[in-house]
XYZ file of C-alpha atoms in Angstrom:
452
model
C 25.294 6.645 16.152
C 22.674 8.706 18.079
C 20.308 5.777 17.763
C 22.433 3.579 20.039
C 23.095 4.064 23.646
C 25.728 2.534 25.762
C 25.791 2.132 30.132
C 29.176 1.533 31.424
C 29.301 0.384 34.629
C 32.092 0.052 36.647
C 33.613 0.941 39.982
C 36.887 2.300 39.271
C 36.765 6.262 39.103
C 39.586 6.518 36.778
C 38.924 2.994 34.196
C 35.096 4.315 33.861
C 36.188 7.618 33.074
C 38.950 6.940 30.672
C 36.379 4.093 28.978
C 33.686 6.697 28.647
C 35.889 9.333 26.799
C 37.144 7.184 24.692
C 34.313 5.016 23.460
C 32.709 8.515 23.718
C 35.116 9.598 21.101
C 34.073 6.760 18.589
C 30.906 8.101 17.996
C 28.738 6.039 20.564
C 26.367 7.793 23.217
C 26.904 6.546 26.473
C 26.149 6.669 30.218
C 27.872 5.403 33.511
C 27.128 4.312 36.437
C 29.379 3.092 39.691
C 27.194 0.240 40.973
C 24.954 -2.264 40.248
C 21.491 -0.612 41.984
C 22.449 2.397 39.881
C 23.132 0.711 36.845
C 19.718 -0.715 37.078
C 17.788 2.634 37.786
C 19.361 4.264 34.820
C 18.223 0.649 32.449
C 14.831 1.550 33.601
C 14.741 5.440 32.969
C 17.032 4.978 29.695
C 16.689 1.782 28.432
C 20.343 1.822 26.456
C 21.099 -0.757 23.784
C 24.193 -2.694 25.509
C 25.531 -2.646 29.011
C 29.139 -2.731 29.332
C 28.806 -4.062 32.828
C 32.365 -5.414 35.315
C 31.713 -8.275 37.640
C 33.395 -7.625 40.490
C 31.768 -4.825 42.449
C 30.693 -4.738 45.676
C 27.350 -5.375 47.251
C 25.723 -6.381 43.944
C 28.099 -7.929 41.450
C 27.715 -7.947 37.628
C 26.612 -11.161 37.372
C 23.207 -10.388 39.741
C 22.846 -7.233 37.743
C 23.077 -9.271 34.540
C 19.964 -11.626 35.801
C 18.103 -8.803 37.123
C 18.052 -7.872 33.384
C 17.249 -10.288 32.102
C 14.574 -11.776 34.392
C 12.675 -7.903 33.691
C 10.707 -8.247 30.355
C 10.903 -5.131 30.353
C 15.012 -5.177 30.124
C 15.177 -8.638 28.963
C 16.127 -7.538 25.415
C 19.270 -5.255 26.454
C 22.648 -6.346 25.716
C 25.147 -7.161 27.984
C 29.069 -7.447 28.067
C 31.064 -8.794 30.930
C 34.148 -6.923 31.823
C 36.423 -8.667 34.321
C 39.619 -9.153 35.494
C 38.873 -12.680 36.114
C 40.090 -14.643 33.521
C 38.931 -18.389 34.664
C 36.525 -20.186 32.348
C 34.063 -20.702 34.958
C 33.730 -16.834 35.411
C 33.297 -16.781 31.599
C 30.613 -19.566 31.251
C 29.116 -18.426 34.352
C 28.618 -15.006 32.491
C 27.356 -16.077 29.405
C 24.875 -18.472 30.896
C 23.748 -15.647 32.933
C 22.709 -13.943 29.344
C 25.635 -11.944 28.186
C 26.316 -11.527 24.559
C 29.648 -11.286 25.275
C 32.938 -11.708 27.496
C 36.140 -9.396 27.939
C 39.211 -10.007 30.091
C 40.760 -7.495 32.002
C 43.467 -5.355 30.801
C 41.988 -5.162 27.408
C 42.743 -2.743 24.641
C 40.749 -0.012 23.211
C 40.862 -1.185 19.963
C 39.589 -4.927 21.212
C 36.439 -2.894 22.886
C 35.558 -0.946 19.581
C 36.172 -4.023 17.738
C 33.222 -5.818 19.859
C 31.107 -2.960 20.186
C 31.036 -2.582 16.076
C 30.538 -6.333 16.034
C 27.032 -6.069 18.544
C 26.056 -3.112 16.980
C 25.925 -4.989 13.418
C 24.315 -7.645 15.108
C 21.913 -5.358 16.902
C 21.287 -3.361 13.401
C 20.533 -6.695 11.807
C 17.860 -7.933 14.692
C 16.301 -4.239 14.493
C 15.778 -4.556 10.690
C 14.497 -8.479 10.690
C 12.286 -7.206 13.545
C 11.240 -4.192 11.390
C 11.058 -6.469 8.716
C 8.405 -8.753 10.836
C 6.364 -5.776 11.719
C 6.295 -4.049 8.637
C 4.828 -7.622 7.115
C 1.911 -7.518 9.832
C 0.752 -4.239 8.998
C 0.302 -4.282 5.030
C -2.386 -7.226 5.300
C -5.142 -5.433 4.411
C -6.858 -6.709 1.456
C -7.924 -3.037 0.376
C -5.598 -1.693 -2.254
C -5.885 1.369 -1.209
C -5.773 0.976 2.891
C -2.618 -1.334 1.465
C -1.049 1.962 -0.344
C -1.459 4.436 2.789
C 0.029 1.906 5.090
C 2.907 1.416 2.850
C 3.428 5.414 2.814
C 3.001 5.683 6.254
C 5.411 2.550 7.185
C 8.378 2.190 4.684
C 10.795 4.791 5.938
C 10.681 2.399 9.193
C 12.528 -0.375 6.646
C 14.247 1.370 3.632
C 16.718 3.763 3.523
C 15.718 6.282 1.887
C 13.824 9.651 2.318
C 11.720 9.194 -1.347
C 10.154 6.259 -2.814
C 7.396 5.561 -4.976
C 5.719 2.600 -6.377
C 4.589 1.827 -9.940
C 2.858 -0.978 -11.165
C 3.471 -2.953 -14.287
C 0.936 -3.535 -16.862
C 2.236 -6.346 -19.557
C -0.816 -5.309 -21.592
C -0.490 -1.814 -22.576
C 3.642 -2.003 -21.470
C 2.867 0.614 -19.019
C 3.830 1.708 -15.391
C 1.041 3.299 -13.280
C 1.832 5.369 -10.004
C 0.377 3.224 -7.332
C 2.160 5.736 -4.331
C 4.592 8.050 -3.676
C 5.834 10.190 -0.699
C 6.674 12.685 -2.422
C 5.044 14.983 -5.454
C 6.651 13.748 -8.605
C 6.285 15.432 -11.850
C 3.613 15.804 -13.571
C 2.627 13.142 -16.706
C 4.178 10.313 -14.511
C 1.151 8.757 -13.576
C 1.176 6.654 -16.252
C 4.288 5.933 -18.523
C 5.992 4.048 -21.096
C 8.907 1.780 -20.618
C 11.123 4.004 -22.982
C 10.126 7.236 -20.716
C 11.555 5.616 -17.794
C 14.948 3.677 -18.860
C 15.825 3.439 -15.201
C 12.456 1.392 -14.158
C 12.825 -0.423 -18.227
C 15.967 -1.814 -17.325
C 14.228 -2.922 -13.483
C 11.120 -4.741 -15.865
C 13.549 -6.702 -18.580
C 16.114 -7.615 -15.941
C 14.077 -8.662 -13.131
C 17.032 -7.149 -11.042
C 18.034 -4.385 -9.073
C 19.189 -1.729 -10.775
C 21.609 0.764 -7.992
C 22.681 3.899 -9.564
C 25.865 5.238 -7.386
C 25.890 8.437 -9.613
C 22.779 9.703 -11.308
C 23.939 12.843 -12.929
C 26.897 11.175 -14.572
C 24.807 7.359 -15.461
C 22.989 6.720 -18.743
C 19.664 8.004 -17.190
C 20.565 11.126 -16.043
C 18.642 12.867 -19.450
C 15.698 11.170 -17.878
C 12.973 11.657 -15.530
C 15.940 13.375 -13.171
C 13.347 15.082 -11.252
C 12.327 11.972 -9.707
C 15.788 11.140 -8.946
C 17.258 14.419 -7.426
C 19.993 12.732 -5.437
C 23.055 11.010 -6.654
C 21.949 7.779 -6.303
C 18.996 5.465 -7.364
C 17.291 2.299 -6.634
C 14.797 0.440 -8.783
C 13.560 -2.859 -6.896
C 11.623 -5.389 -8.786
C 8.536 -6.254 -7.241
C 7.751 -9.963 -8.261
C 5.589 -12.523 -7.603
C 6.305 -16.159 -8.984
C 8.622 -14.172 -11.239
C 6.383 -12.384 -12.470
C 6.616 -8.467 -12.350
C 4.026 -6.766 -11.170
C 5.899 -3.343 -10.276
C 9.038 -1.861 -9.565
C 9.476 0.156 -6.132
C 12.431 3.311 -6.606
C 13.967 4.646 -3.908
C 16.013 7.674 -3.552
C 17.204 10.207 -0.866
C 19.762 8.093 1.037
C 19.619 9.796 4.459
C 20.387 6.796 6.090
C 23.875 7.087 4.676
C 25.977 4.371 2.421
C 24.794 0.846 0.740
C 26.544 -2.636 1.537
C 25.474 -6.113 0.300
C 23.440 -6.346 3.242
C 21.594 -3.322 2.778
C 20.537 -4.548 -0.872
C 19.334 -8.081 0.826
C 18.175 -6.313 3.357
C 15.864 -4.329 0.614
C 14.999 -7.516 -1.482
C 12.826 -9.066 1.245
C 11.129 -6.072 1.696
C 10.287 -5.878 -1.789
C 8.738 -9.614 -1.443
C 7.008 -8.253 1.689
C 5.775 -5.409 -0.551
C 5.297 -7.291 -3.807
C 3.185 -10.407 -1.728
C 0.961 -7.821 0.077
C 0.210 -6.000 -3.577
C -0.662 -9.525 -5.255
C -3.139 -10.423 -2.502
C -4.906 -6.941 -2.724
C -4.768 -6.917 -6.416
C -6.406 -10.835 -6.287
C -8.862 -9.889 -3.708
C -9.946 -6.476 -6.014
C -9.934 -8.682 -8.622
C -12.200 -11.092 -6.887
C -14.791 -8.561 -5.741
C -14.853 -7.010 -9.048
C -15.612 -10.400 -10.724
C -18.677 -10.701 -8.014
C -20.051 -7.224 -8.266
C -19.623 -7.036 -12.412
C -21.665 -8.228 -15.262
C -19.361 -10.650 -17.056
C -20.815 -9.379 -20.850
C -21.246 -5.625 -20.297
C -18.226 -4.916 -17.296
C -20.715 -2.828 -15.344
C -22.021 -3.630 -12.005
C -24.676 -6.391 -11.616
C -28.084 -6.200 -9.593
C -26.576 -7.425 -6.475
C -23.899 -4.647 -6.002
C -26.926 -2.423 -7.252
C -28.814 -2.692 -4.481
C -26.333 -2.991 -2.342
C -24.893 0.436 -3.367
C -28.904 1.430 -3.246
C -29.572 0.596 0.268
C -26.143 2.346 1.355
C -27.235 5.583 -0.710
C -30.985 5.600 0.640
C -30.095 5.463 4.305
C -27.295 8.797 3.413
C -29.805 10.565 2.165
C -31.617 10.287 4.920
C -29.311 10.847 7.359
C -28.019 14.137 5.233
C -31.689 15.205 3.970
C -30.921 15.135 0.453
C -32.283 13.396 -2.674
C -31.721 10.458 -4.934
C -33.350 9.111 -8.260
C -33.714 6.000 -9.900
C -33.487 5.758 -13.776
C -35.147 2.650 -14.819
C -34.168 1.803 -19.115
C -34.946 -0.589 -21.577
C -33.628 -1.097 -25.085
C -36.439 -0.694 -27.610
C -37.458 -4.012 -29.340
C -34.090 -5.778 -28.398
C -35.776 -8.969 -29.018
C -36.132 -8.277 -32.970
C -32.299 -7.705 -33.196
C -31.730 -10.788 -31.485
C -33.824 -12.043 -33.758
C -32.723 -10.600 -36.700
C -29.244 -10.124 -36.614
C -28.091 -13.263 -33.663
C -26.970 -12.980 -30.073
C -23.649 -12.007 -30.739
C -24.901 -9.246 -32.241
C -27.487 -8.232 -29.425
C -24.531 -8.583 -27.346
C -22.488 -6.245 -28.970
C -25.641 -3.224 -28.780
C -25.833 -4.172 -24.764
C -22.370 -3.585 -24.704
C -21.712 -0.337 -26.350
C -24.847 1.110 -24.575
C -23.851 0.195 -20.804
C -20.761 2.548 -22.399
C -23.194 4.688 -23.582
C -25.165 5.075 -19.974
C -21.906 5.383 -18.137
C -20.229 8.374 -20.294
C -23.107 10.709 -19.246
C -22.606 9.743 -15.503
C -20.685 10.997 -12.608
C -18.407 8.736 -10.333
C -20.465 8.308 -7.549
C -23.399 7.084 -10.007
C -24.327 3.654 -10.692
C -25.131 2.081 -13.518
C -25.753 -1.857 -13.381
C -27.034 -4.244 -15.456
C -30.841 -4.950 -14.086
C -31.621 -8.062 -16.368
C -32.199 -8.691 -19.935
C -32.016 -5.931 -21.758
C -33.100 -3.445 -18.864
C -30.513 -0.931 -16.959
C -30.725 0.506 -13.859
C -29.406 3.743 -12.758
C -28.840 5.600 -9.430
C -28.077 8.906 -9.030
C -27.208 10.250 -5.489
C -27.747 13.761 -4.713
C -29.786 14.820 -8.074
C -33.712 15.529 -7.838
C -35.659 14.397 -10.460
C -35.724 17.359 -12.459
C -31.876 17.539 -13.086
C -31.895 13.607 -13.803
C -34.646 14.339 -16.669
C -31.867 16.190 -18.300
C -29.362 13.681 -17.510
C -31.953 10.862 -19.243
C -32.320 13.073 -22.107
C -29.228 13.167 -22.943
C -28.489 9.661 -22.629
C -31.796 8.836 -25.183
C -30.284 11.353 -27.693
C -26.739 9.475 -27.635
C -28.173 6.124 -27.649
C -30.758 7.198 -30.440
C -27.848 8.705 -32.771
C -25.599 5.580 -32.355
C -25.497 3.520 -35.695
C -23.938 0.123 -35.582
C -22.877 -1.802 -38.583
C -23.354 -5.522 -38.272
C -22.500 -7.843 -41.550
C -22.204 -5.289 -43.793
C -25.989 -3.623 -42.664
C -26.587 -0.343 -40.295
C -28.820 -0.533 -38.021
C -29.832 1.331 -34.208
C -31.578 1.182 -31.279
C -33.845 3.217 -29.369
C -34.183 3.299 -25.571
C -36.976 3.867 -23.166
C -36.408 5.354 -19.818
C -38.551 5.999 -16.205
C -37.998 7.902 -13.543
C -38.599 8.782 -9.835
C -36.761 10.377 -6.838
C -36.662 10.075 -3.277
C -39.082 12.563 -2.719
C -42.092 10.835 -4.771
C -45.234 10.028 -2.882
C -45.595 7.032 -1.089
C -41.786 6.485 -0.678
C -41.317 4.464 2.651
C -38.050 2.248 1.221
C -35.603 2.207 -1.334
C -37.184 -0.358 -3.352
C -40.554 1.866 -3.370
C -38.490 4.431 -5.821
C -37.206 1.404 -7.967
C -41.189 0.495 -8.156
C -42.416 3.867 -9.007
C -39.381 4.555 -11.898
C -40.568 0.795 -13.317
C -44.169 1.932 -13.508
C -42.980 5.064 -15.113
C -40.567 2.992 -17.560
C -43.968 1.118 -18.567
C -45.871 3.995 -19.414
C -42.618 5.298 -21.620
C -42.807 1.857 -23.722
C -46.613 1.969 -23.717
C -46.580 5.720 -24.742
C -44.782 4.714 -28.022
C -41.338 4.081 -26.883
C -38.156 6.229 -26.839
C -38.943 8.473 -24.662
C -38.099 9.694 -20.846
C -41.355 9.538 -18.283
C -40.984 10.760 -14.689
């Protein structure tokens, strides 16, 4: 019970002495003082969790030290239990108007003192977690998933007790559990899993329930995934929203010592918490993706381009490096249009946005720049490396057959370049202008070709 401090205060010598062993001896921390101004200078140095506090003592009586308490906002929030010999109900409703939790008549028993001492400290325990609870909802509002997942890292052990935890989310589509976070390394190949490699978080999915393991090495799941359970016990939490699953949070190293029915409502609200803040992230990612991506080809649109452009030219700048602009265009798109229908033209812009983005880093961008024309930028590569990069891309999109109604048939690609360092660059746009001029003299020049 190190976390919880007791003040007895009290002017009998031998009463506070034979209190203070023996509540001493049940586990509790505690302090004492003789009077009321020292009871209060300890409350400010210490700040203890309850006050055991008599009312008759002289010069400042219990019940002025009580208000002194609680008038401090400081204090305001600290326990206090009367002790008195004075057994009239005034005294008693005198007391508890003054702000005491609680009221005990002198001579009382030892065993009536532990008994209300276990009975504030559940109380207390309970107001610590709904206030942890409260705080812990405040600070996983962020909207960015992964600002969301660091917070959670950082902030859980303050609810949940347990030393490890992780958090996988559910994908109904591919039936599929991906490692959103973890405090601790897990094994590797558990990034992303099937159902039947993971009974423990299978059972969490189909049930909807918690699933509390009081013995791992002698359950059903003990031939499975044990390294991520090392302990004896396990927790899988469903994380739900509208009944929906959209994860399951498992929690294991139980240094915070046994599990009671409170402890498991106790960890279903913070699994809502948890659950609630991952839906609004996941809607919000889902939201900006939707305004940043072409809807036919799933890459980013001109907007996000430039915005990603602007971003990149000012970097390069400030760091003195380079950046280049590949400007493409399918060759004759309008004849397969034409030929073959939109759906089909729709299916060659497709596959070659795939095409573009396989030969690109992560930091590139590739967006859809209108029509039939791409746009690429490439941070950090001078124009010479970003010919290769372009070459390579023609070659792939050259050797690409497509079958459409039973016929073959391919496209070509035409591509321009220019970097940062190009003559008469002033602005970011002035690279786009000079890689479009370029792209113009590859279609003029007979067409699948790179120009730079």
């Amino acid at each position: 019970m190190t976390d919880f401090l007791i003040l007895l205060v009290d002017d009998e010598p031998d009463l506070l002495m034979s209190l203070e062993a023996a509540i001493t001896a049940e586990g509790y921390r505690i302090l004492t003082a003789d009077s009321g101004p020292k009871a209060l200078e300890i409350i400010k140095t210490h700040r203890p969790n309850l006050v055991l506090l008599d009312v008759m003592m002289p010069g400042m009586d219990g019940f002025e030290v009580c208000h002194k308490i609680k008038e401090d906002p400081a204090t305001s929030d600290i326990a206090v239990i009367f002790l008195s010999a004075d057994k009239m109900v005034a005294s008693k409703v005198h007391g508890l108007d003054a702000g005491a939790f609680d009221y005990v008549v002198k001579p009382f028993s030892y065993a009536e003192i532990f008994a209300r001492l276990r009975s504030f400290r559940r109380e207390w325990k309970y107001r610590r977690e709904i206030t942890s609870l409260i705080d812990f909802s405040m600070q996983i509002t962020s909207l960015d998933f992964d600002t969301l997942m660091a917070t959670i890292k950082e902030k859980i052990g303050a609810i949940f007790y347990a030393d490890r935890f992780s958090i996988f989310l559910w994908n109904p589509q591919t039936k599929t559990l991906r490692l959103a976070v973890s405090n601790r390394d897990l094994p590797e190949g558990v990034e992303e899993i099937s159902l039947n490699d993971t009974p423990l978080m299978r059972d969490v999915v189909k049930s909807g329930e918690i699933i509390f393991v009081r013995n791992f090495g002698h359950s059903k799941y003990e031939s499975h995934n044990h390294e991520m359970y090392p302990d004896n016990f396990a927790f899988g939490i469903p994380l739900k929203m509208e009944n929906n699953i959209i994860g399951v949070l498992n929690l294991n190293g139980n240094s915070g010592g046994f599990f009671n029915e409170h402890d498991l409502a106790f960890m279903r609200l913070g699994a809502e918490l948890i659950a609630r803040a991952i839906s609004n992230s996941i809607q919000y990612r889902t939201i900006q993706e939707i305004a940043v991506t072409d809807p036919l080809t799933n890459i980013y649109n001109r907007r996000f381009f430039f915005e990603r452009l602007h971003n990149e030219w000012e970097r390069s700048h400030r760091y003195n490096s380079k950046m280049t602009i590949i400007m493409t265009d399918l060759d004759f798109f309008k004849k397969i249009n034409d030929t073959y229908g939109h759906e089909c033209g729709d299916m060659v812009l497709v596959n070659s946005a795939k095409t573009l983005k396989k030969h690109l880093r992560k930091i590139d961008v590739v967006a859809r720049y209108g029509g039939e024309e791409f746009i690429l930028l490439l941070p950090e590569i001078p124009k010479k490396t970003a010919i290769m990069v372009a070459e390579r891309i023609r070659k792939d999109v050259e050797s690409t057959l497509y079958e459409w109604e039973g016929e073959k048939l391919s496209v070509t690609i035409s591509m321009g370049l220019a970097d940062s360092s190009a003559t008469g660059i002033t602005k970011a746009e002035d690279i786009i202008r000079i890689a479009d001029e370029n792209l113009y003299k590859a279609k003029g020049g007979g067409r699948n070709r790179v120009v730079s």
